[in-house]
Tab-separated table of C-alpha atoms and ligand atoms in Angstrom:
chain	number	residue	atom	x	y	z
A	1	MET	CA	39.357	12.092	52.008
A	2	LYS	CA	40.829	10.724	48.813
A	3	SER	CA	44.260	11.848	47.720
A	4	ILE	CA	44.967	14.245	44.889
A	5	GLN	CA	46.664	11.429	42.997
A	6	GLN	CA	43.648	9.143	43.382
A	7	ASN	CA	41.315	11.902	42.223
A	8	ILE	CA	43.403	12.465	39.106
A	9	LYS	CA	43.459	8.774	38.241
A	10	GLU	CA	39.685	8.594	38.525
A	11	ILE	CA	39.175	11.641	36.333
A	12	GLN	CA	41.683	10.412	33.763
A	13	ALA	CA	39.737	7.158	33.559
A	14	ASP	CA	36.685	9.208	32.542
A	15	ILE	CA	38.500	11.217	29.874
A	16	PRO	CA	38.956	9.790	26.394
A	17	LYS	CA	42.239	10.024	24.522
A	18	GLY	CA	42.512	13.345	22.760
A	19	VAL	CA	41.000	15.309	25.644
A	20	LEU	CA	43.540	17.150	27.765
A	21	LEU	CA	43.077	17.421	31.521
A	22	VAL	CA	44.131	20.861	32.753
A	23	ALA	CA	44.516	20.666	36.528
A	24	VAL	CA	43.266	23.982	37.888
A	25	SER	CA	45.574	24.684	40.818
A	26	LYS	CA	44.556	28.273	41.630
A	27	THR	CA	44.708	29.052	45.376
A	28	LYS	CA	46.338	25.657	46.039
A	29	PRO	CA	49.835	25.242	47.492
A	30	ILE	CA	52.978	24.080	45.706
A	31	GLU	CA	52.839	20.652	47.389
A	32	ASP	CA	49.460	19.933	45.818
A	33	ILE	CA	50.829	20.704	42.369
A	34	GLN	CA	53.863	18.526	43.068
A	35	ALA	CA	51.608	15.596	43.972
A	36	ALA	CA	49.862	15.917	40.614
A	37	TYR	CA	53.163	16.422	38.797
A	38	GLU	CA	54.564	13.199	40.308
A	39	ILE	CA	51.957	11.110	38.522
A	40	GLY	CA	52.560	12.789	35.208
A	41	VAL	CA	50.295	15.848	35.061
A	42	ARG	CA	52.063	18.642	33.159
A	43	ASP	CA	49.205	21.021	32.430
A	44	PHE	CA	48.101	23.363	35.198
A	45	GLY	CA	45.657	26.267	35.159
A	46	GLU	CA	45.985	29.498	37.133
A	47	ASN	CA	43.995	32.723	37.080
A	48	LYS	CA	46.107	35.236	39.033
A	49	VAL	CA	49.255	36.667	37.496
A	50	GLN	CA	51.242	36.981	40.709
A	51	GLU	CA	50.329	33.549	41.989
A	52	LEU	CA	51.238	32.042	38.626
A	53	GLN	CA	54.593	33.811	38.715
A	54	GLN	CA	55.484	32.399	42.131
A	55	LYS	CA	54.476	28.888	41.153
A	56	PHE	CA	56.369	29.096	37.861
A	57	GLU	CA	59.546	30.115	39.675
A	58	THR	CA	59.331	27.294	42.211
A	59	LEU	CA	58.141	24.378	40.114
A	60	PRO	CA	59.750	22.299	37.322
A	61	LYS	CA	60.142	24.070	34.017
A	62	ASP	CA	58.503	21.400	31.889
A	63	ILE	CA	55.053	22.379	33.181
A	64	ASN	CA	52.645	23.850	30.641
A	65	TRP	CA	51.033	26.819	32.362
A	66	HIS	CA	47.515	27.667	31.238
A	67	PHE	CA	46.249	31.105	32.116
A	68	ILE	CA	42.503	30.671	32.517
A	69	GLY	CA	41.386	33.941	34.098
A	70	HIS	CA	40.421	37.345	32.842
A	71	LEU	CA	43.654	39.021	31.776
A	72	GLN	CA	44.418	42.729	31.852
A	73	THR	CA	46.690	43.982	29.090
A	74	ASN	CA	49.193	45.522	31.537
A	75	LYS	CA	49.791	42.101	33.133
A	76	VAL	CA	50.624	40.188	29.970
A	77	LYS	CA	54.332	41.046	30.126
A	78	TYR	CA	54.837	39.106	33.368
A	79	MET	CA	53.752	35.775	31.946
A	80	ALA	CA	54.876	36.238	28.339
A	81	PRO	CA	58.297	34.603	28.932
A	82	TYR	CA	56.791	31.258	29.922
A	83	VAL	CA	52.989	30.947	29.654
A	84	SER	CA	51.962	28.154	27.330
A	85	ILE	CA	48.374	29.032	26.495
A	86	ILE	CA	45.989	31.849	27.377
A	87	HIS	CA	42.392	30.631	27.528
A	88	ALA	CA	40.380	33.791	27.937
A	89	VAL	CA	41.177	36.187	25.114
A	90	ASP	CA	38.203	38.458	24.562
A	91	SER	CA	39.465	41.493	22.639
A	92	LEU	CA	41.635	42.489	19.695
A	93	LYS	CA	43.576	44.794	22.001
A	94	LEU	CA	44.509	41.879	24.245
A	95	LEU	CA	45.566	39.765	21.261
A	96	GLN	CA	47.815	42.592	20.060
A	97	VAL	CA	49.438	43.012	23.455
A	98	ILE	CA	50.014	39.275	23.805
A	99	ASN	CA	51.573	39.303	20.349
A	100	LYS	CA	53.844	42.219	21.221
A	101	GLU	CA	55.050	40.632	24.457
A	102	ALA	CA	55.498	37.221	22.828
A	103	HIS	CA	57.569	38.890	20.116
A	104	LYS	CA	59.820	40.532	22.725
A	105	ASN	CA	60.446	37.084	24.159
A	106	ASN	CA	60.866	35.499	20.765
A	107	ARG	CA	58.010	33.112	21.507
A	108	LEU	CA	54.765	31.840	20.075
A	109	ILE	CA	51.915	31.995	22.589
A	110	LYS	CA	48.771	29.956	22.020
A	111	CYS	CA	45.461	31.695	22.581
A	112	LEU	CA	41.825	30.645	22.830
A	113	LEU	CA	38.988	33.042	22.098
A	114	GLN	CA	36.581	33.148	25.011
A	115	PHE	CA	32.878	33.109	24.208
A	116	HIS	CA	29.969	34.083	26.338
A	117	ILE	CA	27.767	30.998	26.344
A	118	ALA	CA	26.250	31.033	29.836
A	119	GLU	CA	23.180	32.962	30.874
A	120	GLU	CA	24.933	34.783	33.734
A	121	ASP	CA	25.987	38.183	32.442
A	122	THR	CA	28.904	38.328	34.875
A	123	LYS	CA	30.903	35.913	32.752
A	124	PHE	CA	33.240	37.455	30.223
A	125	GLY	CA	33.399	36.527	26.592
A	126	LEU	CA	32.735	37.378	22.985
A	127	SER	CA	29.694	36.890	20.808
A	128	LEU	CA	30.144	35.213	17.433
A	129	GLU	CA	29.749	38.614	15.768
A	130	GLN	CA	32.467	40.200	17.896
A	131	ALA	CA	34.822	37.311	17.206
A	132	LYS	CA	34.273	37.669	13.483
A	133	GLU	CA	35.065	41.376	13.677
A	134	ILE	CA	38.373	40.538	15.330
A	135	LEU	CA	39.219	37.742	12.924
A	136	ASP	CA	38.376	39.898	9.915
A	137	LYS	CA	40.941	42.467	11.033
A	138	LEU	CA	43.754	40.064	11.932
A	139	PRO	CA	45.267	39.397	8.490
A	140	GLU	CA	46.376	43.051	8.035
A	141	LEU	CA	47.924	43.345	11.470
A	142	GLN	CA	51.073	41.258	11.096
A	143	ILE	CA	50.384	39.195	14.167
A	144	ASN	CA	52.964	36.438	14.012
A	145	ASN	CA	53.754	35.589	17.620
A	146	ILE	CA	50.381	34.265	18.656
A	147	GLN	CA	48.505	31.274	17.433
A	148	ILE	CA	44.735	31.115	17.847
A	149	VAL	CA	44.223	27.441	18.597
A	150	GLY	CA	40.512	27.382	19.393
A	151	VAL	CA	37.703	28.533	21.650
A	152	MET	CA	36.870	28.546	25.348
A	153	GLY	CA	33.667	28.944	27.320
A	154	MET	CA	32.015	28.409	30.668
A	155	GLY	CA	28.580	26.901	31.049
A	156	THR	CA	25.986	28.257	33.433
A	157	ASN	CA	26.601	27.135	36.975
A	158	SER	CA	23.440	25.055	37.091
A	159	VAL	CA	22.238	21.548	37.798
A	160	GLN	CA	19.932	21.744	34.795
A	161	GLU	CA	21.827	19.387	32.560
A	162	GLU	CA	19.951	20.106	29.338
A	163	LYS	CA	20.568	23.814	29.660
A	164	VAL	CA	24.320	23.406	30.140
A	165	ARG	CA	24.468	20.808	27.370
A	166	LYS	CA	22.892	23.302	24.989
A	167	GLU	CA	25.462	25.950	25.927
A	168	PHE	CA	28.330	23.547	25.262
A	169	ASN	CA	26.744	22.528	21.989
A	170	ASN	CA	26.513	26.201	21.091
A	171	LEU	CA	30.257	26.623	21.665
A	172	LYS	CA	30.931	23.601	19.463
A	173	LEU	CA	28.828	25.194	16.701
A	174	ILE	CA	30.780	28.450	17.092
A	175	PHE	CA	34.018	26.486	16.792
A	176	ASP	CA	32.774	24.751	13.633
A	177	GLU	CA	31.684	28.034	12.070
A	178	LEU	CA	35.028	29.747	12.766
A	179	LYS	CA	36.959	26.722	11.578
A	180	LYS	CA	35.044	26.731	8.308
A	181	THR	CA	35.300	30.490	7.764
A	182	TYR	CA	38.767	31.411	9.035
A	183	PHE	CA	40.831	28.346	9.849
A	184	GLN	CA	40.023	25.791	7.183
A	185	ASN	CA	43.684	25.227	6.390
A	186	THR	CA	45.013	25.798	9.885
A	187	SER	CA	45.424	22.502	11.687
A	188	GLU	CA	46.339	24.265	14.954
A	189	PHE	CA	42.803	25.578	15.293
A	190	SER	CA	41.595	22.417	16.962
A	191	GLN	CA	40.794	23.079	20.619
A	192	ILE	CA	37.538	23.522	22.498
A	193	SER	CA	38.201	24.348	26.145
A	194	MET	CA	35.011	23.650	28.081
A	195	GLY	CA	33.995	21.701	31.164
A	196	MET	CA	34.910	22.083	34.846
A	197	SER	CA	34.515	19.838	37.892
A	198	GLN	CA	30.757	19.680	37.821
A	199	ASP	CA	30.198	19.450	34.086
A	200	PHE	CA	33.297	18.072	32.357
A	201	LYS	CA	31.663	14.780	31.358
A	202	LEU	CA	28.840	16.660	29.697
A	203	ALA	CA	31.347	18.946	27.987
A	204	ILE	CA	33.263	15.966	26.591
A	205	GLU	CA	30.041	14.512	25.189
A	206	GLU	CA	29.519	17.841	23.416
A	207	GLY	CA	32.989	17.961	21.890
A	208	SER	CA	35.390	19.391	24.484
A	209	THR	CA	39.096	18.782	23.874
A	210	MET	CA	40.354	20.469	27.079
A	211	VAL	CA	38.686	20.196	30.455
A	212	ARG	CA	39.658	22.556	33.279
A	213	VAL	CA	39.182	20.685	36.532
A	214	GLY	CA	40.029	22.159	39.928
A	215	SER	CA	38.029	21.237	43.006
A	216	THR	CA	37.415	17.607	42.034
A	217	ILE	CA	41.188	17.153	42.022
A	218	PHE	CA	42.408	19.428	44.800
A	219	GLY	CA	39.329	19.845	47.004
A	220	ASN	CA	37.254	22.945	47.559
A	221	ARG	CA	39.003	26.282	47.422
A	222	GLN	CA	39.119	28.648	50.350
A	223	TYR	CA	39.285	32.307	49.544
A	224	VAL	CA	40.564	34.712	52.137
B	301	PLP	C1	38.305	27.929	38.732
B	301	PLP	C2	38.107	27.642	37.299
B	301	PLP	C3	37.946	26.323	36.832
B	301	PLP	C4	37.912	25.108	37.731
B	301	PLP	O1	36.739	25.069	38.490
B	301	PLP	P1	36.308	23.787	39.338
B	301	PLP	O2	34.845	23.924	39.451
B	301	PLP	O3	37.019	23.882	40.634
B	301	PLP	O4	36.709	22.577	38.570
B	301	PLP	C5	37.820	26.144	35.466
B	301	PLP	N1	37.824	27.174	34.605
B	301	PLP	C6	37.962	28.447	35.016
B	301	PLP	C7	37.966	29.531	34.012
B	301	PLP	C8	38.102	28.726	36.374
B	301	PLP	O5	38.231	29.997	36.757
């Protein structure tokens, strides 16, 4: 079996400059994260609040923690003191809670709006219409402690390349539309988080700026 460090080097060789590799370390032990950290990885993705908390406490404080899972509003307060970016924001309520908790901590938390682009209806996310409703309301709400930096989506878990490519292209079009309508003069709105182990190369071809790669780096996950 190849080492974590070798896996990362191979993936980095496939990623152009300007695309960030987020190493998805969920379910994996501290030592695995340390191995990645040693060769310079600083961006890690987690999807469970408690697990993230434990890892944050143990590991170096210059890590950028990406929360990539579905987030309940009552859990935001635990990560607000340190989380760098929340990938899966799918409601105005959640944005408001993140803002409130970020304000308490005197921080600015980056957020991505999650879109539903896959065919599976189990995957969370907004439609373009729903996102516009949220963005139309934002200006009156005095939301100053979050920064919406882009969009996030998950393609269908499928080997049909053309299908997944179309979904990624759809997310890119959503990004372009929102940029034009709401964020024309906002340089921070610049990120498209799409692509995982099996489809990150495809996602990059379709405009991804952040790939979230887990099992190709750390091996398959075992859930108990
Ligand atoms: C688990 C997870 C990933 C990483 O998946 P791999 O297939 O292991 O690369 C990426 N994004 C999200 C939202 C995840 O939950």
